[in-house]
mmCIF file of N, CA, C and O in Angstrom:
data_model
loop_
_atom_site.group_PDB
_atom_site.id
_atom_site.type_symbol
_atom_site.label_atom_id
_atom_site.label_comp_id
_atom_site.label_asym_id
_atom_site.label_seq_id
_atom_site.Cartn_x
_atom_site.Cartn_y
_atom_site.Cartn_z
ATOM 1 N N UNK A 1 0.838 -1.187 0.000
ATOM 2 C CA UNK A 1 0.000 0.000 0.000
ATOM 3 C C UNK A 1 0.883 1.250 0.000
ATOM 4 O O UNK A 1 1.791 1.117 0.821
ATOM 5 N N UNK A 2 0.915 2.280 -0.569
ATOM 6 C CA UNK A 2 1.385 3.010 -0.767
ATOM 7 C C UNK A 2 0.813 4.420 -0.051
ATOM 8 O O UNK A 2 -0.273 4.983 -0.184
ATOM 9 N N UNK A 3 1.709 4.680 0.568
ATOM 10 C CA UNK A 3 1.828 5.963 1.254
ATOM 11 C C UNK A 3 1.394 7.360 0.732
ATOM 12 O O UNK A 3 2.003 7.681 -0.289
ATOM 13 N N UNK A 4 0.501 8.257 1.176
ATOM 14 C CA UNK A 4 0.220 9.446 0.623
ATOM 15 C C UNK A 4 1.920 10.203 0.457
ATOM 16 O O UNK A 4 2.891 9.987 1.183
ATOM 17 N N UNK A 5 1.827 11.142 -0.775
ATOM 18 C CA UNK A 5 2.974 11.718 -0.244
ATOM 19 C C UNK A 5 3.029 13.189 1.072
ATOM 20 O O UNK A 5 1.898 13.515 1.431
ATOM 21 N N UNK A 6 3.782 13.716 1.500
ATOM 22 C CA UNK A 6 3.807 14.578 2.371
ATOM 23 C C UNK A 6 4.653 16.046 1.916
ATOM 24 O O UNK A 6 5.765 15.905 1.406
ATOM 25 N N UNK A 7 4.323 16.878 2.034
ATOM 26 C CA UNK A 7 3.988 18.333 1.727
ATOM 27 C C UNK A 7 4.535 19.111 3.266
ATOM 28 O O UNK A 7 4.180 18.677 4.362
ATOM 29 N N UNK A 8 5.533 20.425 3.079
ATOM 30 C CA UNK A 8 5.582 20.551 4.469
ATOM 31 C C UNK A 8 5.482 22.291 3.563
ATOM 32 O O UNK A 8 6.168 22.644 2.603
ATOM 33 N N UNK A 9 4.658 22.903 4.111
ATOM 34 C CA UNK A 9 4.300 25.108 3.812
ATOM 35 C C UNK A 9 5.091 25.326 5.094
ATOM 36 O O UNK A 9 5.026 24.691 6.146
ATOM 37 N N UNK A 10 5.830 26.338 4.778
ATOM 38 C CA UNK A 10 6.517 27.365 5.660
ATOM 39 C C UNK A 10 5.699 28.479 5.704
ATOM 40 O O UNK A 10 5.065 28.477 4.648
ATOM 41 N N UNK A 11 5.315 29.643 6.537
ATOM 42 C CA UNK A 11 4.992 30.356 6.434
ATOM 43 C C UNK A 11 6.048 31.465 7.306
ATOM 44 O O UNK A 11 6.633 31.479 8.389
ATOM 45 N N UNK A 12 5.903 32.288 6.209
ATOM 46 C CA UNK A 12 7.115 33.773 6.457
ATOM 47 C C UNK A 12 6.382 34.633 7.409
ATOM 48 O O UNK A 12 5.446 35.171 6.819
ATOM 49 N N UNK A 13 6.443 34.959 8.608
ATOM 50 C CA UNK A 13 5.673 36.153 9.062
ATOM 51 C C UNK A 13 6.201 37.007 9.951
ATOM 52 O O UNK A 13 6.474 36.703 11.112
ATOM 53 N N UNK A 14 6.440 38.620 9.204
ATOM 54 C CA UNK A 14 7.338 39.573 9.729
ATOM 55 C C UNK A 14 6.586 39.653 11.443
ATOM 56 O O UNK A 14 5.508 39.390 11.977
ATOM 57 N N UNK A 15 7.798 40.135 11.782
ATOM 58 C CA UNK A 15 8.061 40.297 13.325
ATOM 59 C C UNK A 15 7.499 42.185 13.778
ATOM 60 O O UNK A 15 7.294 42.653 14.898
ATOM 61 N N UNK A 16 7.389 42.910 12.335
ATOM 62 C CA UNK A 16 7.347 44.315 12.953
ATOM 63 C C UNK A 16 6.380 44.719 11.276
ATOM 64 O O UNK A 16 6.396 44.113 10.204
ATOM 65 N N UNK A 17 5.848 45.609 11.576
ATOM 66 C CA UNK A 17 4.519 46.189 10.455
ATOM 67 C C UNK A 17 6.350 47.399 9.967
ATOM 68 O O UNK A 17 7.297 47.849 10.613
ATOM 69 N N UNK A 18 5.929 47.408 8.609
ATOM 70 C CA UNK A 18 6.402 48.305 7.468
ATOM 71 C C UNK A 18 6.926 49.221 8.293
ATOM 72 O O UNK A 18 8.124 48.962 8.413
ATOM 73 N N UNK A 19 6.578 50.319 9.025
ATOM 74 C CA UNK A 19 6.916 51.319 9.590
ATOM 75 C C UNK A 19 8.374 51.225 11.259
ATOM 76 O O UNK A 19 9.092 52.038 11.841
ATOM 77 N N UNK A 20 8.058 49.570 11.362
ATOM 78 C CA UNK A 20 9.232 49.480 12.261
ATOM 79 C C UNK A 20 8.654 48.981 13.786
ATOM 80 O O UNK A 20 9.425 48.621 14.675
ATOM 81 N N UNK A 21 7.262 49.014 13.935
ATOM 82 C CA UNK A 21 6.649 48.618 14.996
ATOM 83 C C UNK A 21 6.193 46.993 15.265
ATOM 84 O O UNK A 21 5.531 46.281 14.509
ATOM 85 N N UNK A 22 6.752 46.661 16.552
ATOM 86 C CA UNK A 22 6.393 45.553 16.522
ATOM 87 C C UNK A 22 4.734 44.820 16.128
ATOM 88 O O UNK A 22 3.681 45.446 16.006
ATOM 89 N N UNK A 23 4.886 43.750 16.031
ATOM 90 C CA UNK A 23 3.270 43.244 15.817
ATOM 91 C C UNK A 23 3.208 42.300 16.654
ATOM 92 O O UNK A 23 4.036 41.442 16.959
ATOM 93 N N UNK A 24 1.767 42.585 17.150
ATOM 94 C CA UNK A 24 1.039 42.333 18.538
ATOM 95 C C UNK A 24 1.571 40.513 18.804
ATOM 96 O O UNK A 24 1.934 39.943 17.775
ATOM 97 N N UNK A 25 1.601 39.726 20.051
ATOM 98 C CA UNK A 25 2.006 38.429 19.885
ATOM 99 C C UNK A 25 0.791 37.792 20.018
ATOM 100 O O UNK A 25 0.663 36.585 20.228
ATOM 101 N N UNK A 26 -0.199 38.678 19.886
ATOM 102 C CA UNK A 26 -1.958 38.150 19.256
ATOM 103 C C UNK A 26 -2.292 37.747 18.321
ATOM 104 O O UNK A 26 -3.230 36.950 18.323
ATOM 105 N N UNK A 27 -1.586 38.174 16.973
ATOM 106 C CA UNK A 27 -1.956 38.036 15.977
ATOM 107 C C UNK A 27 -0.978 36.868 16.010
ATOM 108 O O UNK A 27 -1.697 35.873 15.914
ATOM 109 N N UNK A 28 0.102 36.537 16.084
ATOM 110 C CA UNK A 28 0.611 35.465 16.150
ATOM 111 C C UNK A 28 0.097 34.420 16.877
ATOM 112 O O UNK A 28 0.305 33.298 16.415
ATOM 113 N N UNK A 29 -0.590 34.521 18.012
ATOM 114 C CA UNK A 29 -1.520 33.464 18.531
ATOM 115 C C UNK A 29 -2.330 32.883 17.666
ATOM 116 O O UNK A 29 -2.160 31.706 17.349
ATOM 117 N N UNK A 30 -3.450 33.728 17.103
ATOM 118 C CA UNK A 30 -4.428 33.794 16.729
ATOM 119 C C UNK A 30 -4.116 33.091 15.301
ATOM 120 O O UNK A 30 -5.033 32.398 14.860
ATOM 121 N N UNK A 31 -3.019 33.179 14.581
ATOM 122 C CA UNK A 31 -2.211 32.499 13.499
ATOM 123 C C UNK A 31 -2.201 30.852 13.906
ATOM 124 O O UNK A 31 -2.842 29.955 13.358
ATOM 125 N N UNK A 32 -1.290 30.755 15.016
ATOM 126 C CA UNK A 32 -1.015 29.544 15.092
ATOM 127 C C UNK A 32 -2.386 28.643 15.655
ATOM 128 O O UNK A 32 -2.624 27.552 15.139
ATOM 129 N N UNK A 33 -3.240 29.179 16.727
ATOM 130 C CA UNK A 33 -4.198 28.621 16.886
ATOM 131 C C UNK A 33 -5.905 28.261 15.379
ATOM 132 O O UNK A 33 -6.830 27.471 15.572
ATOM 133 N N UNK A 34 -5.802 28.738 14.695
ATOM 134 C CA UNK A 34 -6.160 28.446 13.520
ATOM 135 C C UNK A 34 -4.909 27.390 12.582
ATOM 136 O O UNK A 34 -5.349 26.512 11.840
ATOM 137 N N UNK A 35 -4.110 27.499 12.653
ATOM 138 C CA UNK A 35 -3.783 26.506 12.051
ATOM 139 C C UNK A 35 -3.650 24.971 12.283
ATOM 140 O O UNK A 35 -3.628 24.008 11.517
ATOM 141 N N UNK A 36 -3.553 25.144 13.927
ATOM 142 C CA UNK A 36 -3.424 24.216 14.285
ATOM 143 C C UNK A 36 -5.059 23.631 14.244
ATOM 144 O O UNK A 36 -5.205 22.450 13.928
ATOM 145 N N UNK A 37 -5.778 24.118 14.432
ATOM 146 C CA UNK A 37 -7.422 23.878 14.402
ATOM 147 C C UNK A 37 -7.488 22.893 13.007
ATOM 148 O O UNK A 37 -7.921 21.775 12.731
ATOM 149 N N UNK A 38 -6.838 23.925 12.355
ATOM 150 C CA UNK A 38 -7.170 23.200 10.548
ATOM 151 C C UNK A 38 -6.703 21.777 10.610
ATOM 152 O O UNK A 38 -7.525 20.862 10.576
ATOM 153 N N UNK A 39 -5.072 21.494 10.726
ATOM 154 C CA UNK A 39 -4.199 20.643 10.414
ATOM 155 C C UNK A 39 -3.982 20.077 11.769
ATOM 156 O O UNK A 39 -3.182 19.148 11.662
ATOM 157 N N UNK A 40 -4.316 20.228 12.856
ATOM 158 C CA UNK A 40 -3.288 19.857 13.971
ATOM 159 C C UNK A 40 -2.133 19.491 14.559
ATOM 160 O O UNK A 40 -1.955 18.782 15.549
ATOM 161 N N UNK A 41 -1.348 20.054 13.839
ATOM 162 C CA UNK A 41 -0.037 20.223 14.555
ATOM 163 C C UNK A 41 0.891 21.612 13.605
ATOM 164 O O UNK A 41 0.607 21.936 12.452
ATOM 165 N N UNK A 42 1.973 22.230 14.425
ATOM 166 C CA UNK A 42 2.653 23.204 13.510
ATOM 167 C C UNK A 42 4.187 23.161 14.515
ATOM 168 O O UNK A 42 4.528 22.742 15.622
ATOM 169 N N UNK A 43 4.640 23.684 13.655
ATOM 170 C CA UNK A 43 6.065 23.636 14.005
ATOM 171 C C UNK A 43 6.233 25.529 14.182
ATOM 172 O O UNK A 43 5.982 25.939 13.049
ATOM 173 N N UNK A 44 6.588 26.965 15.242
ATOM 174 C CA UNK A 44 6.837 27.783 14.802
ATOM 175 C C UNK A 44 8.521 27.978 15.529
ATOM 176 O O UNK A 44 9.013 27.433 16.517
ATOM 177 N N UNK A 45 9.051 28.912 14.636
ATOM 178 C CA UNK A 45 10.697 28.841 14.720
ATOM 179 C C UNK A 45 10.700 30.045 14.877
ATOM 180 O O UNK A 45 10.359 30.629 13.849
ATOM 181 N N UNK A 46 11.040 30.991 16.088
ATOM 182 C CA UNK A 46 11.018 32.671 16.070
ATOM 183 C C UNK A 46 12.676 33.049 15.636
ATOM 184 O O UNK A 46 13.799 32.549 15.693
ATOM 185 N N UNK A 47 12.150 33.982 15.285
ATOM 186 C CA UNK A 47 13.382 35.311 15.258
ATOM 187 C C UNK A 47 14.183 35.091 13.718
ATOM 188 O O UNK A 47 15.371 35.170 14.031
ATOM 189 N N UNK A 48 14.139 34.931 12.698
ATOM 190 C CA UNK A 48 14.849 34.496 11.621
ATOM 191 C C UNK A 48 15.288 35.678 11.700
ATOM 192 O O UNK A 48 14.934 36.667 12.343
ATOM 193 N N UNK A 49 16.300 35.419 10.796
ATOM 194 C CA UNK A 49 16.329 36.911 9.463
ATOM 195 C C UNK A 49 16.309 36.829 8.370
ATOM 196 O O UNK A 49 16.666 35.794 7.806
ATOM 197 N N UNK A 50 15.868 37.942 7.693
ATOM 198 C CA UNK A 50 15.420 38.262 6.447
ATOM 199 C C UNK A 50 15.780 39.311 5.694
ATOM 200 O O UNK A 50 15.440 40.446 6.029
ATOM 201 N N UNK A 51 16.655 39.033 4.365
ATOM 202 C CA UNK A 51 16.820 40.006 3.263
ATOM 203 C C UNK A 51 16.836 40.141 1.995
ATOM 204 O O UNK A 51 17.272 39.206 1.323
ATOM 205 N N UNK A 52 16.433 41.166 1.449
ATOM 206 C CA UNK A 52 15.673 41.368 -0.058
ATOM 207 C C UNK A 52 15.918 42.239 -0.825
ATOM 208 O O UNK A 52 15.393 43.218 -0.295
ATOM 209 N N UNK A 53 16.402 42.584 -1.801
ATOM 210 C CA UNK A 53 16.178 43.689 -2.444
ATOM 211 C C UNK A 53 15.273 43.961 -3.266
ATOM 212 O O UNK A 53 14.851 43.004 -3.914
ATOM 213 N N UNK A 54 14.642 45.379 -3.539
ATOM 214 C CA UNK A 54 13.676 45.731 -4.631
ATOM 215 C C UNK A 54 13.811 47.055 -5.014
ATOM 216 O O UNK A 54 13.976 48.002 -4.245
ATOM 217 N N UNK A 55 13.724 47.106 -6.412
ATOM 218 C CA UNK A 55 14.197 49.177 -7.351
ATOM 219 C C UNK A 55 15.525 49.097 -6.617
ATOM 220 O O UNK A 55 15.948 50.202 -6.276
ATOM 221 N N UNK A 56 16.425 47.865 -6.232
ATOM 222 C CA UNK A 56 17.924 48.865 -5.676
ATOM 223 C C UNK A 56 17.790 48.822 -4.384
ATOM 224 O O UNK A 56 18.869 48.556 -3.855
ATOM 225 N N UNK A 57 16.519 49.036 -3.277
ATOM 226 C CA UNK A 57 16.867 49.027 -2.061
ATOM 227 C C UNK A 57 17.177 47.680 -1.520
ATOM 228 O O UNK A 57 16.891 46.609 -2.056
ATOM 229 N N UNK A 58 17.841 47.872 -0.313
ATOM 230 C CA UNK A 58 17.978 46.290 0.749
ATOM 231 C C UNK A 58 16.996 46.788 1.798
ATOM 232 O O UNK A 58 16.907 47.935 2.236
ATOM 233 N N UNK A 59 16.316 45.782 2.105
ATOM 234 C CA UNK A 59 15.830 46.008 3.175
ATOM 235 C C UNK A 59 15.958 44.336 4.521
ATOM 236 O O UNK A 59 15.863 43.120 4.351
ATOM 237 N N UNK A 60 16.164 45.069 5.526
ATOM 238 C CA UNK A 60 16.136 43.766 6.375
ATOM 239 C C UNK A 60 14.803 43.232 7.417
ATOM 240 O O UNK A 60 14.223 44.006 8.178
ATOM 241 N N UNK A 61 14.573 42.250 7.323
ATOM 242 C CA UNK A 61 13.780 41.841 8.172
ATOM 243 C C UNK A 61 14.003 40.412 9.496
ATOM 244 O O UNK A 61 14.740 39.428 9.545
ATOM 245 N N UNK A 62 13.136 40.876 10.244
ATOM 246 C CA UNK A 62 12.840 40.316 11.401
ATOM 247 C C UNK A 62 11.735 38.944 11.179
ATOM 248 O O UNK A 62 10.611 39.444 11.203
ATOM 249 N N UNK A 63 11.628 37.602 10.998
ATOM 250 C CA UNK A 63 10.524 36.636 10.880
ATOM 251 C C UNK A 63 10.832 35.698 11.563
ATOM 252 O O UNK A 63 11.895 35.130 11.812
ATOM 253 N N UNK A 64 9.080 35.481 12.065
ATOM 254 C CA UNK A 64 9.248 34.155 12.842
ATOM 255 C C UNK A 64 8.597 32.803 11.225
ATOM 256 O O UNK A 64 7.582 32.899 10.535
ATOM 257 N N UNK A 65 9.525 31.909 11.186
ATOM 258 C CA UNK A 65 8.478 30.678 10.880
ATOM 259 C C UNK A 65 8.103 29.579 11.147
ATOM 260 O O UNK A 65 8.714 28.694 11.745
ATOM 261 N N UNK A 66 6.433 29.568 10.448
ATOM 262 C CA UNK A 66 5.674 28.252 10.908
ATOM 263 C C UNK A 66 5.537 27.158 9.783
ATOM 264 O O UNK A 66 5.161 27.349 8.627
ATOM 265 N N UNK A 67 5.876 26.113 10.296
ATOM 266 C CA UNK A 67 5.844 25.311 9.012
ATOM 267 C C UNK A 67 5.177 24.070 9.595
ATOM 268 O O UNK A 67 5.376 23.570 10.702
ATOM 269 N N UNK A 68 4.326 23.663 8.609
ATOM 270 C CA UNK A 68 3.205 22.257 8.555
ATOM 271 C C UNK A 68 3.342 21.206 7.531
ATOM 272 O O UNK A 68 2.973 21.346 6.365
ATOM 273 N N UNK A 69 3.865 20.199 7.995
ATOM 274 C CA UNK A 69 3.980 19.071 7.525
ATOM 275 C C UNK A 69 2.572 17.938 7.124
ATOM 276 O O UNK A 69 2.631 16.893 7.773
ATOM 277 N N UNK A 70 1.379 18.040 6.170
ATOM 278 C CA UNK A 70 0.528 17.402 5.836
ATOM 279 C C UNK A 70 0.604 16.656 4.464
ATOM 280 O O UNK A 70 1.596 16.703 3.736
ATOM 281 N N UNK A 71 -0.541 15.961 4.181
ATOM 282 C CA UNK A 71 -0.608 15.718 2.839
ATOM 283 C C UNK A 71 -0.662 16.427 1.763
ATOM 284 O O UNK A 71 -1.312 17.445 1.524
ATOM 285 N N UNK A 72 -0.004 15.884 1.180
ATOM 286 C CA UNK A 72 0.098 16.442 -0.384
ATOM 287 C C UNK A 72 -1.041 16.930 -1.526
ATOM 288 O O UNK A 72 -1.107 16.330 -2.598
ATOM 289 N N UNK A 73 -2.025 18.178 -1.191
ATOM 290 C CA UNK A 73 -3.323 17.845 -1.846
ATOM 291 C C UNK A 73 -3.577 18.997 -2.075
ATOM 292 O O UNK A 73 -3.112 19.945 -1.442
ATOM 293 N N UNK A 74 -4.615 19.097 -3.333
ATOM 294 C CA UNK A 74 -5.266 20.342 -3.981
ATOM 295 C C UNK A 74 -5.621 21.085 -2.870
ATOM 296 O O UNK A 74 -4.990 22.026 -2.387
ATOM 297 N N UNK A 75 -7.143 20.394 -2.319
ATOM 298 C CA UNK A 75 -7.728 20.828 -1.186
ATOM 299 C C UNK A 75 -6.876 21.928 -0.259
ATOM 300 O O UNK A 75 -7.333 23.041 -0.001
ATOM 301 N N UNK A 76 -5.473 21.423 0.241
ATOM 302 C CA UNK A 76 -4.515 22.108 1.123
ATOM 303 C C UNK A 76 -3.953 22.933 0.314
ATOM 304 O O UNK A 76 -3.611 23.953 0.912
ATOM 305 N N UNK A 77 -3.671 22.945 -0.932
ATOM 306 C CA UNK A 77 -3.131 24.642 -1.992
ATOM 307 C C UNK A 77 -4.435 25.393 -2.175
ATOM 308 O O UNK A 77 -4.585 26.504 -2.684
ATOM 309 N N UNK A 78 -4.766 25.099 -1.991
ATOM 310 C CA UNK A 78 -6.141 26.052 -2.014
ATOM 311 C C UNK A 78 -6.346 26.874 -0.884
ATOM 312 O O UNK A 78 -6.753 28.017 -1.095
ATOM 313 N N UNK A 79 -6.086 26.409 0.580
ATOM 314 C CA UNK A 79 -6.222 26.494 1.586
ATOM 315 C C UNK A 79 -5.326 27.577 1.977
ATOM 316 O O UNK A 79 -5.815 28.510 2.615
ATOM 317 N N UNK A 80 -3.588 27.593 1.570
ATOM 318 C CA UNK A 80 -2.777 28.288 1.942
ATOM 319 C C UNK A 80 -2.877 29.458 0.992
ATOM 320 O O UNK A 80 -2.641 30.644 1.226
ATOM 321 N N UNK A 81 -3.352 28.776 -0.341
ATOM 322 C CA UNK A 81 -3.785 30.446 -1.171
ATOM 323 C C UNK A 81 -4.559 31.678 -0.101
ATOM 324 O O UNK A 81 -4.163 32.692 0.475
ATOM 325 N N UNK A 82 -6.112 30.806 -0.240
ATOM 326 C CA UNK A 82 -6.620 31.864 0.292
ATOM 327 C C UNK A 82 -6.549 32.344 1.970
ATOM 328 O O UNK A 82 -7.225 33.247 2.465
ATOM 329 N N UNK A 83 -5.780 31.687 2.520
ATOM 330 C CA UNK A 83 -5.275 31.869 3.972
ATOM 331 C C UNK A 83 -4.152 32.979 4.484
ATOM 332 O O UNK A 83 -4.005 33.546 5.567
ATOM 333 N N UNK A 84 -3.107 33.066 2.681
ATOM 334 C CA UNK A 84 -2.284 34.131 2.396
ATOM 335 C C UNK A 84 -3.116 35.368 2.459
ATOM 336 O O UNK A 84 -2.597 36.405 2.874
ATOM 337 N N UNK A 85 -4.215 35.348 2.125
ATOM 338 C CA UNK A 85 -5.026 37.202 2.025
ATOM 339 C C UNK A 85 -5.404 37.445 3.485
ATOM 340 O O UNK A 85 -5.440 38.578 3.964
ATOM 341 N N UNK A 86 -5.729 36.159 4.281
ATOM 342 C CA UNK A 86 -5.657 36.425 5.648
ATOM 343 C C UNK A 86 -4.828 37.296 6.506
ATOM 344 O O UNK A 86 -4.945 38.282 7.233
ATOM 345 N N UNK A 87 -3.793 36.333 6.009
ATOM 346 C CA UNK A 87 -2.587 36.907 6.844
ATOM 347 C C UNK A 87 -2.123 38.309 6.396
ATOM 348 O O UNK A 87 -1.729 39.171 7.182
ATOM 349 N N UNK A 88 -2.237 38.508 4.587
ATOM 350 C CA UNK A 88 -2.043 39.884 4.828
ATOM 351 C C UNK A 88 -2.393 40.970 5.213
ATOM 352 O O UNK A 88 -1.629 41.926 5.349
ATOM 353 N N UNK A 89 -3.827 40.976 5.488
ATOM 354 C CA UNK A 89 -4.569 41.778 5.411
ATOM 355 C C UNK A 89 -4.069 41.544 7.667
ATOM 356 O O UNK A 89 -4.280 42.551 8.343
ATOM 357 N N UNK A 90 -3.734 40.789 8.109
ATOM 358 C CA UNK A 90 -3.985 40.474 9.414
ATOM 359 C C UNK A 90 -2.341 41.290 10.108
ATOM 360 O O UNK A 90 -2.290 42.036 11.087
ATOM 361 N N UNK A 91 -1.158 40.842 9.231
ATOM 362 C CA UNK A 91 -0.315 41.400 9.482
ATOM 363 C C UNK A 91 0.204 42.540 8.616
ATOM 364 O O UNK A 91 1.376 42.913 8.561
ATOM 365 N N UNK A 92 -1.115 43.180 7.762
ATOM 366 C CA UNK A 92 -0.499 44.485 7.552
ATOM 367 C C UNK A 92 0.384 44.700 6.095
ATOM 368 O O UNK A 92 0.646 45.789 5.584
ATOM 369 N N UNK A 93 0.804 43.210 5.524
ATOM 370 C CA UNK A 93 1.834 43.376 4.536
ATOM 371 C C UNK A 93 0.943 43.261 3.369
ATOM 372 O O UNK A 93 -0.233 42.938 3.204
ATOM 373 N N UNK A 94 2.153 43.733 2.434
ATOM 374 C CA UNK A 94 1.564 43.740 0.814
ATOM 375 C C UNK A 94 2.121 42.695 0.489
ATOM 376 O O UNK A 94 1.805 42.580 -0.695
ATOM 377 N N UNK A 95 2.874 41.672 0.805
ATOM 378 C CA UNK A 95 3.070 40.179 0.510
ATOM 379 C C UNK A 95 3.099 39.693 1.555
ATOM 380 O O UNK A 95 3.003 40.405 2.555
ATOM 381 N N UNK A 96 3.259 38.161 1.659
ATOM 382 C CA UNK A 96 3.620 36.993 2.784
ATOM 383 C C UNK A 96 4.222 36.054 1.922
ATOM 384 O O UNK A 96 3.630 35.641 0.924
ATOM 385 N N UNK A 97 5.429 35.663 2.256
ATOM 386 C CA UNK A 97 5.872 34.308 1.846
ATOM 387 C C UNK A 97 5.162 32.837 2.288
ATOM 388 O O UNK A 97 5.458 32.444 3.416
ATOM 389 N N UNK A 98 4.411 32.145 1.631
ATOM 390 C CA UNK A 98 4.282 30.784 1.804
ATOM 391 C C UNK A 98 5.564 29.768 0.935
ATOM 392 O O UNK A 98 5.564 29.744 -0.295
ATOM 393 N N UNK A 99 6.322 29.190 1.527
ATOM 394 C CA UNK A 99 7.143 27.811 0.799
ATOM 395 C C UNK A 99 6.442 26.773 0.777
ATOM 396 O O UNK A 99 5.844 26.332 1.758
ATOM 397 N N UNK A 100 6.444 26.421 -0.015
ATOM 398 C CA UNK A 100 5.946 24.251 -0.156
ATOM 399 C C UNK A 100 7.138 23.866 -0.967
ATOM 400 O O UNK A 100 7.694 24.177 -2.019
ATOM 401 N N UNK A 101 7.278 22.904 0.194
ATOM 402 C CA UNK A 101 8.516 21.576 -0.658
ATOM 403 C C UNK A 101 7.367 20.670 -0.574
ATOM 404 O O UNK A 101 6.490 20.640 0.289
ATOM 405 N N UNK A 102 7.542 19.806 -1.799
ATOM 406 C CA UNK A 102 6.971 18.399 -1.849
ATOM 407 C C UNK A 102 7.636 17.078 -2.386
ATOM 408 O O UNK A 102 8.516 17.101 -3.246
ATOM 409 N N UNK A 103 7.304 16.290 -1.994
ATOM 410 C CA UNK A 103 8.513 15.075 -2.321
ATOM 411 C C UNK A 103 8.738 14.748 -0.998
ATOM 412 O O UNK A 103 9.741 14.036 -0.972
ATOM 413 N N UNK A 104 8.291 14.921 0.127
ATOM 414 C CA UNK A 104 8.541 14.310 1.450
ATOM 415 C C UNK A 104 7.951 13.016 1.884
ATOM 416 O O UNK A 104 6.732 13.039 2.056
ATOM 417 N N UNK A 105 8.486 12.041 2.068
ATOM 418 C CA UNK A 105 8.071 10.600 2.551
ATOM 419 C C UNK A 105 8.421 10.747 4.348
ATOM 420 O O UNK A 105 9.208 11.477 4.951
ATOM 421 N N UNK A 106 7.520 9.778 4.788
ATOM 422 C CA UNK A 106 8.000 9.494 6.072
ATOM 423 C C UNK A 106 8.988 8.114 6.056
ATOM 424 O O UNK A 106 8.977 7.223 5.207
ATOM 425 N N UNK A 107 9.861 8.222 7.286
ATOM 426 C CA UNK A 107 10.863 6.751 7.337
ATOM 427 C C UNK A 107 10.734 6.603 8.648
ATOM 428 O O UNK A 107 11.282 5.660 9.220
#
């Protein structure tokens, strides 16, 4: 019998709104407790760093990430699509990074 494959989304989420102010550790609750609702279980990793350029500037950032290890399925890209307008609209940004690697087996 063959094994579903496994799918693990990172999610990028700045530590401070555009202007330099931190963001509330509510909205980060309120993040992880919905996700975990959805999928039940999450992995979050604080304090990264982050850098980018765009038109020439660098800019640096502050991110914590959360990453979820589930099945491999439409249903779940669908999910992190429209879950991305969530978050932006929740933390303020004009993007959010979501990653998906896929090709993950369990051993």
């Amino acid at each position: 019998m063959q094994k579903p494959e496994l799918a693990e989304y990172t999610i990028y989420l700045p530590l401070e709104y555009n202007d330099g102010t931190k963001i509330e550790e509510e909205k980060f609750n309120k993040t992880t407790e919905e996700i975990v609702e959805k999928f039940g279980a999450l992995t979050r990793q604080k304090s990264g760093e982050g850098i980018w350029t765009s038109k020439e500037k660098t800019y640096y950032d502050s991110v914590d990430k959360i990453e979820i290890i589930i099945f491999d399925t439409e249903e779940n890209d669908r999910w992190f699509k429209e879950y991305k307008g969530v978050l932006k609209k929740r933390f303020k940004q004009k993007e959010i990074l979501i990653k998906k690697v896929t090709g993950m087996e369990r051993l």
